[in-house]
Short mmCIF file of C-alpha atoms in Angstrom, two decimals:
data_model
loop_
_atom_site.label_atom_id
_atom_site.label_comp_id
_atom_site.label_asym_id
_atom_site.label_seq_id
_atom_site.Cartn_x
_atom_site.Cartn_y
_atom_site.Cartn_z
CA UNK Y 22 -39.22 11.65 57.61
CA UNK Y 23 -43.05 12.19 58.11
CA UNK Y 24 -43.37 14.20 61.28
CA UNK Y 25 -47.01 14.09 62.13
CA UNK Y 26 -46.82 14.49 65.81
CA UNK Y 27 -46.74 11.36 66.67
CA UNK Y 28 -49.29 10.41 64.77
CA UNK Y 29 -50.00 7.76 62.41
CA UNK Y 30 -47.71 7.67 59.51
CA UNK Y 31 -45.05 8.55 61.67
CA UNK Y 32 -41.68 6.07 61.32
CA UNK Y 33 -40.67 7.45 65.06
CA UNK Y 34 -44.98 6.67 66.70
CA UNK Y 35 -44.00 3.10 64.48
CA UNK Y 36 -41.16 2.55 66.49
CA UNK Y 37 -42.90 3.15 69.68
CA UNK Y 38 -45.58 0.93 68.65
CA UNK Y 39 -42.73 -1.80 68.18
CA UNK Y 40 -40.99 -1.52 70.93
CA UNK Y 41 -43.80 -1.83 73.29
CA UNK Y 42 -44.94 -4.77 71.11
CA UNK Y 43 -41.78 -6.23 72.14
CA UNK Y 44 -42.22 -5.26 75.88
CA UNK Y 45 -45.90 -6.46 76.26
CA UNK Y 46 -45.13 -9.97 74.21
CA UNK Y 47 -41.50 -10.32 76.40
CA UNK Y 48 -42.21 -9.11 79.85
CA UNK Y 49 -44.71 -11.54 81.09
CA UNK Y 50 -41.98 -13.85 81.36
CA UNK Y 51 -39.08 -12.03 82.05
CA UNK Y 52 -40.45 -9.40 84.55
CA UNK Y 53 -38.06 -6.60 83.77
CA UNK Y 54 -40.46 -3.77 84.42
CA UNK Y 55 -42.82 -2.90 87.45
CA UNK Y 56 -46.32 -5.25 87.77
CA UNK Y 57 -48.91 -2.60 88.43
CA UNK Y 58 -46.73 0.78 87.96
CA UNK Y 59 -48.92 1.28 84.55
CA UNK Y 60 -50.71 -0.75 81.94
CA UNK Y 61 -49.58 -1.94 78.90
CA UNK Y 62 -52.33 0.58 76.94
CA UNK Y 63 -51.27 2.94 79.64
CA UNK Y 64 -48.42 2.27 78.72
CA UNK Y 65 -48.58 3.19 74.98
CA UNK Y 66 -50.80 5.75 74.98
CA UNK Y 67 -48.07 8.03 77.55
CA UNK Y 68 -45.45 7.25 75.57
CA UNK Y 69 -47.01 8.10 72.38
CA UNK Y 70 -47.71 11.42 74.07
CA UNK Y 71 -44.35 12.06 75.43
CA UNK Y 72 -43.12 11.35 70.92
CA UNK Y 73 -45.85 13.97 70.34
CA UNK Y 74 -44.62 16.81 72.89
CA UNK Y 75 -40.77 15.81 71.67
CA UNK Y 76 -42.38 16.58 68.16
CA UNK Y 77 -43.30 19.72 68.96
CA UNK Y 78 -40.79 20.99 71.02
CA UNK Y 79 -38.21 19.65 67.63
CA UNK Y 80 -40.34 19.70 64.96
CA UNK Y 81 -38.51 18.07 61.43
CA UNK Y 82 -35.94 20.56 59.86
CA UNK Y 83 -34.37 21.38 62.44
CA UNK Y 84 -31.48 19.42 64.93
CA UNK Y 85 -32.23 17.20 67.37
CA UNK Y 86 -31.04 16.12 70.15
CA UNK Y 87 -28.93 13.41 70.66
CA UNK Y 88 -31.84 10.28 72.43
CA UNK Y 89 -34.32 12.18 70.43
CA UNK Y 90 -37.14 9.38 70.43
CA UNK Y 91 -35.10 6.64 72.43
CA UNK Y 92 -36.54 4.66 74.48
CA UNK Y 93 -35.30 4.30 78.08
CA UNK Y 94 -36.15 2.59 80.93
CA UNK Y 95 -35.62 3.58 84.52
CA UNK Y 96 -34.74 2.21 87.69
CA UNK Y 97 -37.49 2.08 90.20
CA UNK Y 98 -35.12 3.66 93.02
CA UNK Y 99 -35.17 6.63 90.45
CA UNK Y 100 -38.29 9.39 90.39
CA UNK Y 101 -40.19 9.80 87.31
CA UNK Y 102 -42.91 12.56 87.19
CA UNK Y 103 -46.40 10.37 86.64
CA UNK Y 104 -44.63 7.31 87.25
CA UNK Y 105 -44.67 5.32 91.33
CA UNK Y 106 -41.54 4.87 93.10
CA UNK Y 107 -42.02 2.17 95.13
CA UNK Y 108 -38.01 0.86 95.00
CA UNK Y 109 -38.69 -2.65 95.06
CA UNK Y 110 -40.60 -2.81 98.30
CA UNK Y 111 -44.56 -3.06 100.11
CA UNK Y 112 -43.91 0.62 101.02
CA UNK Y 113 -46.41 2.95 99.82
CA UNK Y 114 -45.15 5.15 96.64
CA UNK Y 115 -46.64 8.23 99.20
CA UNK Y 116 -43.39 7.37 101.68
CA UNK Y 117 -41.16 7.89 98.11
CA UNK Y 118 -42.48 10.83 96.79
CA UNK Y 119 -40.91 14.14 95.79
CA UNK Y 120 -39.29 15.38 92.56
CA UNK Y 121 -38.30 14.17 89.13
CA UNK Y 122 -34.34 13.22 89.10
CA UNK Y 123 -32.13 15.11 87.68
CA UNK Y 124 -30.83 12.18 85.78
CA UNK Y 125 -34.14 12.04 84.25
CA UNK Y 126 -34.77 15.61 83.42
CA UNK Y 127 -31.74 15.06 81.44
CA UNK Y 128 -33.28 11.92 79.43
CA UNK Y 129 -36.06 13.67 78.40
CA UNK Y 130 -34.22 16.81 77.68
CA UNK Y 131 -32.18 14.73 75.43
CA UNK Y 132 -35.60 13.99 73.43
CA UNK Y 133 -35.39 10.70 75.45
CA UNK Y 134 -39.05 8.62 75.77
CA UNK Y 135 -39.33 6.94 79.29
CA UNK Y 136 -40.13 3.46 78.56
CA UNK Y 137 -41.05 2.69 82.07
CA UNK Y 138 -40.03 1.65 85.88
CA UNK Y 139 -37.67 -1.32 86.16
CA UNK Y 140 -37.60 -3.66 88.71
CA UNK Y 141 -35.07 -3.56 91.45
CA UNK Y 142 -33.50 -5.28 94.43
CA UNK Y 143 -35.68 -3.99 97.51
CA UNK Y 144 -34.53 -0.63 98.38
CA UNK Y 145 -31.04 -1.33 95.58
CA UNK Y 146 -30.03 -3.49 98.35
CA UNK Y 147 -29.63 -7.09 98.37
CA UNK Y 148 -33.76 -9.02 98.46
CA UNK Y 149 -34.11 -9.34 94.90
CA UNK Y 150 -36.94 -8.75 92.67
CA UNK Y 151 -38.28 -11.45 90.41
CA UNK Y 152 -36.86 -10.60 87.24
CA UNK Y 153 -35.48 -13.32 85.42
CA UNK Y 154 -31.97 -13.44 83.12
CA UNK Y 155 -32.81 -13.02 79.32
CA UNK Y 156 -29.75 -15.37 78.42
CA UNK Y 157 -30.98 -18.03 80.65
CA UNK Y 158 -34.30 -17.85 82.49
CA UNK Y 159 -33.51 -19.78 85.56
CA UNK Y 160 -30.83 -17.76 86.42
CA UNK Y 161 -30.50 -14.53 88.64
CA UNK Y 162 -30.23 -11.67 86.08
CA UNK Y 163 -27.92 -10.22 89.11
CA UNK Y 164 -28.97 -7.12 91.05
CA UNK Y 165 -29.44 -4.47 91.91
CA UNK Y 166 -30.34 -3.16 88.94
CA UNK Y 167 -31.71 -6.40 87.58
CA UNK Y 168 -34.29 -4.70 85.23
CA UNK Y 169 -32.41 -2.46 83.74
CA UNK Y 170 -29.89 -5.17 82.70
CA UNK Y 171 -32.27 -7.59 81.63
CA UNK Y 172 -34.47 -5.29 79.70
CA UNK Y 173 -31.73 -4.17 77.60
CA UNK Y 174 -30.50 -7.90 76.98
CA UNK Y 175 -33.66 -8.83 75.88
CA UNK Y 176 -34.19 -6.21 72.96
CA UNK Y 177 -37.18 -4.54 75.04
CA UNK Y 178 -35.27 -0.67 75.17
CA UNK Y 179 -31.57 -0.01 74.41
CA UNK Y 180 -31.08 1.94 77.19
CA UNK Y 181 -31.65 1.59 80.43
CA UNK Y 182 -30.67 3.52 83.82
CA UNK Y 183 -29.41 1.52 86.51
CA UNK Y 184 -27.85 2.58 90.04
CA UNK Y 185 -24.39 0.93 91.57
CA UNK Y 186 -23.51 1.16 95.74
CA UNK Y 187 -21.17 -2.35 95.79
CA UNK Y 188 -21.84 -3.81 92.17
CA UNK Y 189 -25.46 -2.92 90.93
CA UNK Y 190 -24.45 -2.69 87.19
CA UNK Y 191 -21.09 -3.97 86.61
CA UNK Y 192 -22.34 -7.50 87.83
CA UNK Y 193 -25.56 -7.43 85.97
CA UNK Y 194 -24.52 -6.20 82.31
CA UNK Y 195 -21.94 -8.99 82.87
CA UNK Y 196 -24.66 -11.80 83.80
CA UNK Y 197 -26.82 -10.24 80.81
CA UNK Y 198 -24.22 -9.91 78.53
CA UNK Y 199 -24.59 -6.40 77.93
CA UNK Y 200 -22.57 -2.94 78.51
CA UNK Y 201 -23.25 -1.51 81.73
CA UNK Y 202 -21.31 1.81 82.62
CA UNK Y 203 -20.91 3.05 85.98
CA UNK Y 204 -19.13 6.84 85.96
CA UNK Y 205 -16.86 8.67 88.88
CA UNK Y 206 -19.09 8.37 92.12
CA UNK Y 207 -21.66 10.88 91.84
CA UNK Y 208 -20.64 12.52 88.13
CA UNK Y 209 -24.35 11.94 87.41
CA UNK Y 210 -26.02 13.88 90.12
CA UNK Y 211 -28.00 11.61 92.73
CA UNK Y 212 -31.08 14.23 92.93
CA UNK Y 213 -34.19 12.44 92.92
CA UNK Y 214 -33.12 9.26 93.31
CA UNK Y 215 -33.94 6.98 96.95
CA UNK Y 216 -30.25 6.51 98.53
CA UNK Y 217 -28.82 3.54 99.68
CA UNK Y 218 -25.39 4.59 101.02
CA UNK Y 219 -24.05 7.79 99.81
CA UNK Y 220 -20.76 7.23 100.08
CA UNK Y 221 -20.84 4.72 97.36
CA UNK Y 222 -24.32 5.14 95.43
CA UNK Y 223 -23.31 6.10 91.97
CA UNK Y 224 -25.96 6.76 88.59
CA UNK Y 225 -25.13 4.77 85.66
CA UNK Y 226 -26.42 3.08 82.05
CA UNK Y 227 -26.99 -0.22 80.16
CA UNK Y 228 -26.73 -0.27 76.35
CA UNK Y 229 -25.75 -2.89 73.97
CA UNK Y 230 -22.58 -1.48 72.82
CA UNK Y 231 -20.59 0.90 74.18
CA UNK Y 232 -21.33 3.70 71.64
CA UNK Y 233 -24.97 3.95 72.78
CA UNK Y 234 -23.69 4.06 76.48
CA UNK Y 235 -21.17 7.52 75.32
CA UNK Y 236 -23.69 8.86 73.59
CA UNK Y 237 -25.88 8.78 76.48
CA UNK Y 238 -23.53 9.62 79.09
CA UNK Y 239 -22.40 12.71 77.27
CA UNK Y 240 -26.00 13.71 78.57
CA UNK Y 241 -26.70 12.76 81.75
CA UNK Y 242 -22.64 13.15 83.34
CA UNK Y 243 -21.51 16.50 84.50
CA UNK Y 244 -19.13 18.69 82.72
CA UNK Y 245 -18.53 16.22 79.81
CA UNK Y 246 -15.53 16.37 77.98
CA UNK Y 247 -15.66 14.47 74.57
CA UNK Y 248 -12.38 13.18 73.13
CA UNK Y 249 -10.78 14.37 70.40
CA UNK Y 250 -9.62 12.43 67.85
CA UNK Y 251 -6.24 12.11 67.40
CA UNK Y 252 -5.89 10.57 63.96
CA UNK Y 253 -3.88 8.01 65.28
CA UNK Y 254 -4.70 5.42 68.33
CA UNK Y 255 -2.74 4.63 70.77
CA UNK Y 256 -3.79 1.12 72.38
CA UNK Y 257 -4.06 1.63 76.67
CA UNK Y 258 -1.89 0.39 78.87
CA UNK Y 259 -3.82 -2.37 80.40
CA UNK Y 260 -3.05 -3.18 84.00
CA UNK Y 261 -4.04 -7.03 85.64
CA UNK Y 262 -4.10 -6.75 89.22
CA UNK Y 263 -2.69 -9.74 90.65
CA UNK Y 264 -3.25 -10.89 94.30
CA UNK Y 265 -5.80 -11.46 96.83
CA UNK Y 266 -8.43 -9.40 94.94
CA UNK Y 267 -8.39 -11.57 91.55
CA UNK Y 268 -8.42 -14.59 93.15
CA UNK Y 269 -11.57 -14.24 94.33
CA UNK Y 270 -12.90 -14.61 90.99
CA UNK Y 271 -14.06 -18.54 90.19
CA UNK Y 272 -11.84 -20.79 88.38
CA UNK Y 273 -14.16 -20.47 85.34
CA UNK Y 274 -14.22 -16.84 85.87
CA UNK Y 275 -10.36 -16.87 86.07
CA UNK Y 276 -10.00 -19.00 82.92
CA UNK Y 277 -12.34 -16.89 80.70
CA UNK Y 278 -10.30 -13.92 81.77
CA UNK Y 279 -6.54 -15.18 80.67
CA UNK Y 280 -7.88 -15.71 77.70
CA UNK Y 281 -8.95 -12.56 77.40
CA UNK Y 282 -5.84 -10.91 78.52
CA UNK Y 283 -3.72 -13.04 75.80
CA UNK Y 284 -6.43 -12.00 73.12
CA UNK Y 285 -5.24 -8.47 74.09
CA UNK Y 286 -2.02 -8.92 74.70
CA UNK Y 287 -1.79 -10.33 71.27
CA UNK Y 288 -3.78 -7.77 69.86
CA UNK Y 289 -0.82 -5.13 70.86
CA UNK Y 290 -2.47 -3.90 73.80
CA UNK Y 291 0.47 -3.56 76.58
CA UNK Y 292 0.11 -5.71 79.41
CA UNK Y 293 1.20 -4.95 82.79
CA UNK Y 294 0.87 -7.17 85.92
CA UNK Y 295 0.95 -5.32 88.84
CA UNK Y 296 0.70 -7.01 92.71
CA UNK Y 297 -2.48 -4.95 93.99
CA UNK Y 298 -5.11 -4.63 97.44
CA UNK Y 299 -2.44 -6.99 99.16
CA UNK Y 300 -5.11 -5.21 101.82
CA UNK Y 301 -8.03 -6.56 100.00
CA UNK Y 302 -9.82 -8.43 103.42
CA UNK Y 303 -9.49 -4.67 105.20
CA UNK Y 304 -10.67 -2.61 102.42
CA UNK Y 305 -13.58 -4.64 102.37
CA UNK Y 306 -14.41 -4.28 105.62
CA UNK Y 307 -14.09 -0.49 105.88
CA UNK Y 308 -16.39 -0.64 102.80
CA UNK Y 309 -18.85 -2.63 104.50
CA UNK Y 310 -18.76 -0.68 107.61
CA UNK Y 311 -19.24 2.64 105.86
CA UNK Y 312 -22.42 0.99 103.85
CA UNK Y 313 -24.57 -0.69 106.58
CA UNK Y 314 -23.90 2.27 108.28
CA UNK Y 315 -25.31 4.91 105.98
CA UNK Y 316 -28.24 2.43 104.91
CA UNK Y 317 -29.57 2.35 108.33
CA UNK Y 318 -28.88 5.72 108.77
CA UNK Y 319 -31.29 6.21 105.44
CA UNK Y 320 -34.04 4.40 106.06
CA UNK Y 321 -33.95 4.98 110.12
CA UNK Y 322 -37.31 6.78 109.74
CA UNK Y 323 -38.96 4.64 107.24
CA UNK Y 324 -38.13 1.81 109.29
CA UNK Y 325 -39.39 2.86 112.63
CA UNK Y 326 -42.75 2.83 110.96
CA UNK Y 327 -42.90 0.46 107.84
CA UNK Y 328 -40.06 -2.58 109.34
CA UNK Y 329 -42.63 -5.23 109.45
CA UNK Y 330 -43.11 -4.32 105.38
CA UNK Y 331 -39.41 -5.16 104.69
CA UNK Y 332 -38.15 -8.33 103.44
CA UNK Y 333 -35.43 -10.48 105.93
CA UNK Y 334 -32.52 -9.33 103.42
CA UNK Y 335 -33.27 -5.40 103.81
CA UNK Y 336 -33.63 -6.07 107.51
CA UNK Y 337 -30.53 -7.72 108.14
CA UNK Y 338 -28.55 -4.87 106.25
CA UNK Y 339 -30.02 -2.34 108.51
CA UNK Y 340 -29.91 -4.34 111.65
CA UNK Y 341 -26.10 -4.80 110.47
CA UNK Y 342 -25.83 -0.98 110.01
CA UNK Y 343 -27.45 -0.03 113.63
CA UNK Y 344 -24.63 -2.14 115.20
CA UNK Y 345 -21.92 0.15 113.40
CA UNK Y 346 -20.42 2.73 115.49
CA UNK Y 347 -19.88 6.40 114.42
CA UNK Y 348 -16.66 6.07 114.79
CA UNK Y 349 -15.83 2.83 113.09
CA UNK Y 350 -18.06 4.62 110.52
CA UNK Y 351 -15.39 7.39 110.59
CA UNK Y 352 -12.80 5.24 110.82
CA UNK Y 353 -13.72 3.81 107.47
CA UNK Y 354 -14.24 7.17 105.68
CA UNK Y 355 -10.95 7.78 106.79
CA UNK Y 356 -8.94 5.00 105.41
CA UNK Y 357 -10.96 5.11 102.17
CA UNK Y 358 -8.99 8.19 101.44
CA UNK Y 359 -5.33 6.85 102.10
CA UNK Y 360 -6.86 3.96 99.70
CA UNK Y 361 -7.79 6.10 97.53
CA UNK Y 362 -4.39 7.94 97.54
CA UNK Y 363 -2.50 4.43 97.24
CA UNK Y 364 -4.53 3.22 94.33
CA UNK Y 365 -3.77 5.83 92.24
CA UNK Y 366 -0.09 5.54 93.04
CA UNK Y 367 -0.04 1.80 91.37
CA UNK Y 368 -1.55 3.17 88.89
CA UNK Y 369 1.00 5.02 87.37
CA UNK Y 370 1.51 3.62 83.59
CA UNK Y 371 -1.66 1.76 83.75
CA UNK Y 372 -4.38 3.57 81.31
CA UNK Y 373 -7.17 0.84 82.38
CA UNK Y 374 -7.18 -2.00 84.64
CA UNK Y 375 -9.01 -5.01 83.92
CA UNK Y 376 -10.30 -7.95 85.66
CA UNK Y 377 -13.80 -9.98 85.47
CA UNK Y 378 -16.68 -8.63 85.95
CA UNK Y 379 -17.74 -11.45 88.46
CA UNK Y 380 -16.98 -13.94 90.25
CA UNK Y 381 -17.94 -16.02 87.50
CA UNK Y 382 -21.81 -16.57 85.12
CA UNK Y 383 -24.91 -16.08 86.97
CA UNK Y 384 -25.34 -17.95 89.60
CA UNK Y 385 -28.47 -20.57 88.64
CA UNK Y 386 -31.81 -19.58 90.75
CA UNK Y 387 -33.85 -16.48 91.36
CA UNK Y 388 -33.26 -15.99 95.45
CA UNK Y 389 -30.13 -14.17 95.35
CA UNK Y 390 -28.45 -11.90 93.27
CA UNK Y 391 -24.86 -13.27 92.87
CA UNK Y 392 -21.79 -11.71 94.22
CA UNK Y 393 -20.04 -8.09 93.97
CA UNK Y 394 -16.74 -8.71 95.31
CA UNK Y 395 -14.95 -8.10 92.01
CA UNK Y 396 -16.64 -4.29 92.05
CA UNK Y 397 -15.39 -3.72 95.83
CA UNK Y 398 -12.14 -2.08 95.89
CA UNK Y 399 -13.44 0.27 92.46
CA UNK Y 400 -16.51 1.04 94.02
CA UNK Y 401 -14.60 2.22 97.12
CA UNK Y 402 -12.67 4.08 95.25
CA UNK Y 403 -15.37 5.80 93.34
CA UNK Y 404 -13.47 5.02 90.22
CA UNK Y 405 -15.73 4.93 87.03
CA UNK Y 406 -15.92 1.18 85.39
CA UNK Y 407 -17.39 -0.53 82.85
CA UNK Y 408 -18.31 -4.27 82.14
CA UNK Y 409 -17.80 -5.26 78.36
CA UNK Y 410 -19.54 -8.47 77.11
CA UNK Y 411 -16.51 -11.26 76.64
CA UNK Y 412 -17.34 -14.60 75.52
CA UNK Y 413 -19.36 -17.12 76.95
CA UNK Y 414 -19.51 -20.20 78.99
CA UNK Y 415 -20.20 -23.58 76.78
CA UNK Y 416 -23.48 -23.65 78.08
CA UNK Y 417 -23.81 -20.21 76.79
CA UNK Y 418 -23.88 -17.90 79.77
CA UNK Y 419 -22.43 -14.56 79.31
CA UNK Y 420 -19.04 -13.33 80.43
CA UNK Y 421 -17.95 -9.74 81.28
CA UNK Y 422 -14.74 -7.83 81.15
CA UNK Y 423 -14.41 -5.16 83.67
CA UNK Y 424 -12.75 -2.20 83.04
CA UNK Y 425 -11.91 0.45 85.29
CA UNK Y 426 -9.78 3.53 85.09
CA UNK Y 427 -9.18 7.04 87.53
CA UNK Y 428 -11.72 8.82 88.99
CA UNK Y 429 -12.91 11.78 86.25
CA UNK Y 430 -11.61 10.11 83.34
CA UNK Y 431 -14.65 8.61 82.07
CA UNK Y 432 -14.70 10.17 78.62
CA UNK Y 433 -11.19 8.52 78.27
CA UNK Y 434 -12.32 5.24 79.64
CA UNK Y 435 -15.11 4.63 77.19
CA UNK Y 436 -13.32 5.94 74.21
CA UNK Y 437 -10.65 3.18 75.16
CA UNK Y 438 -12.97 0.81 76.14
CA UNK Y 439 -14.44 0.98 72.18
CA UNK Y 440 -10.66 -0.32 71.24
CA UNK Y 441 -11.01 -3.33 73.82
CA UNK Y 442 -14.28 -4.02 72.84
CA UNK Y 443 -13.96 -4.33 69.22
CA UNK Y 444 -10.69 -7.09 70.20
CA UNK Y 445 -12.36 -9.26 72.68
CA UNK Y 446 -16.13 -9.42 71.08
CA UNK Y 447 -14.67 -11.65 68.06
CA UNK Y 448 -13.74 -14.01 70.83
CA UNK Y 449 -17.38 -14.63 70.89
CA UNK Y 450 -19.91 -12.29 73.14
CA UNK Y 451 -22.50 -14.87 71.74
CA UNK Y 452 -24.52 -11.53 71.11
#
C-alpha cells in the first residue's frame, strides 16, 4: 500500500475522498449529519488530517489497529474535540461543552476517522430531528439516534455511534434495516456524553453486518472478552416470550416474526416458548417513572434558563419528570431490581431471546419517531440487545429481529447472533 501521509496516491486519502463524495452528494436529502456543525471542504480537509496523523502515529510495516482509517460517525449527544455539541436543540454548544468521550477517545485510538456529528432527537429524547429514512424517504428513520441509523443505511460511513435510554438504536437499525448493537447498560463508559436518564442511557453502534459491529465493540466495551472458537457450533437456545409484552407488536410485525421463528426453528435452532412480563403494564410504568424523573433532574439547570429554547416534546418529558416524586422514583429503582432478579430466573435454558424489533416498519411521516415498547422490559433490565435486519414488508420496508441475552454476555450474544443472522438474511433483508 502507498503510505504517503495521507497524501495523494494514497488508496486510504482515496477512500476518504469517496466517502465524503458519498456524504456531500447523499446528505442534502437525507439529513443524517448536523447542518452547520462543519462544511463539506471543512469537512474533508479535517478528515484528511486526522488519515495523516493516523499515518504517522502507524506508519506501513507495521500493525494496525483494528478501525485503522474507518470512518465513523457520531452522535451529536456525544463530545468530539473540534466538533459542536449542540444535541439536537437551539441551545448554545457553550451550555454543552467539556471533554472528548471516552467512547470516542477509543475510536480514534482504534485508528478510527470521525466522519462527523449526526443528527439526533432533541436532547436523545423524543422531538425528532429531520433526518429522513434511507429505505423510504417519507418515513421516520426512528429516533433517537436517527442519524446514526440512517447514515449507515445509506452507504455514507459503516459505522456509526448511537445512544439507547428506551429504544434509541434497536428501533432505528430495525426501521433502516441495519445492525444496531446496544451492550450491558453502561459497558461502554458514558463519559463525555450529555445524559438523558442514567439509569437507562446506554452507548452503542450501527454497522451493516454484525462482524463490523464486534469488531468495533471489542474497542469501545470494557473488559472485552472475545470468544473462542470451539471448532464446533452449538446453535442457541432461542427463547419467544409469549404474553402481554409480544402482543404489543403490530399484526404485520407479529406475522414477519413467526416466520422468522419457523425459519429458525427449521434451521435447528431450539425453540422455547416461555409465558414472560405477565407484569408488562407495571414494569413499564416503573420504567417511565424512573426516566422522566432523572431527565428533569438533568436538565433542571439548563431549563431554568434556556426552557423557552426547547421544543413542546422535550418540555412535556420534563414537565412529566418534575411531577415524579422521589420516592415513586425510588420506588421504581427498587422494583427494577426484583425484575431484574425474575428475568434472569426465566431465563434459565434460554441462550437468546427474540422478539421484533418494533412494533412493526416505520411509521410513514417525519413528526414522530415511532414506538419503543418492544425495547422496554430489556432496556430496564440493562440487558445488552441487538436488532438484526429480517426481511421486508412488500412495499419494501425493513424488518428487524431483536435479540437480547444476560447482562455481561455481549461477546456471547454477537458471536451467536452471526449464526442467526446468516439463517434469517436469506429470508430476504432486501439489503
Amino acid at each position: 500500500m502507498e503510505t504517503d501521509r495521507g497524501g495523494t496516491g494514497d488508496p486510504l486519502s482515496a477512500t476518504v475522498d469517496a466517502w465524503c463524495d458519498v456524504i456531500d452528494g447523499m446528505d442534502g436529502v437525507l439529513q443524517a449529519f448536523v447542518a452547520g456543525a462543519e462544511t463539506t471542504t471543512a469537512r474533508r480537509k479535517r478528515v484528511r488530517e486526522e488519515l495523516r496523523v493516523a499515518h504517522d502515529r502507524w506508519p506501513a510495516g507495521r500493525a494496525r489497529p483494528p478501525l485503522f482509517g474507518v470512518p465513523v460517525a457520531v452522535k451529536d449527544i456525544v463530545r468530539v474535540d473540534g466538533l459542536p455539541t449542540r444535541a439536537g436543540s437551539a441551545l448554545p454548544p457553550e451550555a454543552f461543552a467539556g471533554g472528548q468521550a471516552v467512547v470516542v477517545d477509543r475510536l480514534r485510538a482504534a485508528g478510527a476517522l470521525i466522519a462527523g456529528k449526526t443528527v439526533t432527537a432533541e436532547f436523545a429524547m423524543s422531538a425528532p430531528g429531520p433526518t429522513r429514512n434511507p429505505c423510504a424517504h417519507g418515513h421516520t428513520p426512528g429516533g433517537s439516534s436517527s442519524g446514526s441509523a440512517a447514515a449507515v443505511a445509506a452507504g455514507m460511513v459503516p459505522l456509526a455511534i448511537g445512544t439507547q435510554t428506551l429504544g434509541s438504536m434497536i428501533r432505528p437499525a430495525a426501521y433502516c434495516g441495519v445492525v444496531g448493537f446496544k451492550p450491558t447498560l453502561h459497558r461502554i463508559p458514558m463519559t463525555g456524553v450529555i445524559a438523558n436518564a442514567p439509569s437507562f442511557d446506554t452507548l452503542g453502534v450501527f454497522a451493516g453486518d454484525v462482524s463490523m459491529v464486534a469488531r468495533a465493540s471489542a474497542v469501545l466495551c470494557d473488559s472485552w472478552r472475545p470468544v473462542g472458537d470451539t471448532g464446533q457450533r452449538t446453535l442457541p437456545v432461542l427463547g419467544v416470550p409469549d404474553g402481554p409484552y409480544l402482543e404489543q407488536a403490530g399484526a404485520e410485525a407479529l406475522a414477519a416474526f413467526e416466520r422468522q421463528v419457523a425459519v429458525l426453528a427449521d434451521g435447528g435452532f431450539p425453540v422455547r416458548r416461555v409465558p414472560l412480563f405477565a407484569d408488562f403494564a407495571r414494569v413499564s410504568d416503573d420504567l417511565f417513572a424512573v426516566n422522566r424523573y432523572e431527565a428533569a433532574q438533568n436538565h433542571a439547570e439548563w431549563f431554568l434558563r434556556y426552557g423557552p429554547l426547547y421544543r413542546e416534546q422535550s418540555v412535556a418529558t420534563v414537565r412529566q419528570g418534575q411531577a415524579v416524586t422521589r420516592e415513586r422514583y425510588e420506588q421504581g429503582l427498587r422494583r427494577r431490581e426484583t425484575f431484574r432478579t425474575g428475568l434472569s430466573d426465566a431465563t434459565v435454558g434460554v441462550d437468546v431471546w427474540i422478539s421484533p424489533a418494533a412494533t412493526g416498519p416505520a411509521p410513514r411521516g417525519l413528526a414522530g419517531t415511532g414506538d419503543a415498547v418492544m425495547c422496554l422490559p430489556w432496556s430496564h433490565a440493562g440487558w445488552p440487545s441487538l436488532s438484526l435486519p429480517a426481511g421486508r414488508t412488500p412495499d419494501g420496508l425493513p424488518l428487524g429481529l431483536q435479540c437480547v441475552s444476560r447482562a455481561g454476555s455481549d461477546e456471547r450474544l454477537l458471536d451467536r447472533a452471526r449464526d442467526i443472522a446468516a439463517r434469517i438474511e436469506p429470508a430476504g433483508s432486501g439489503r
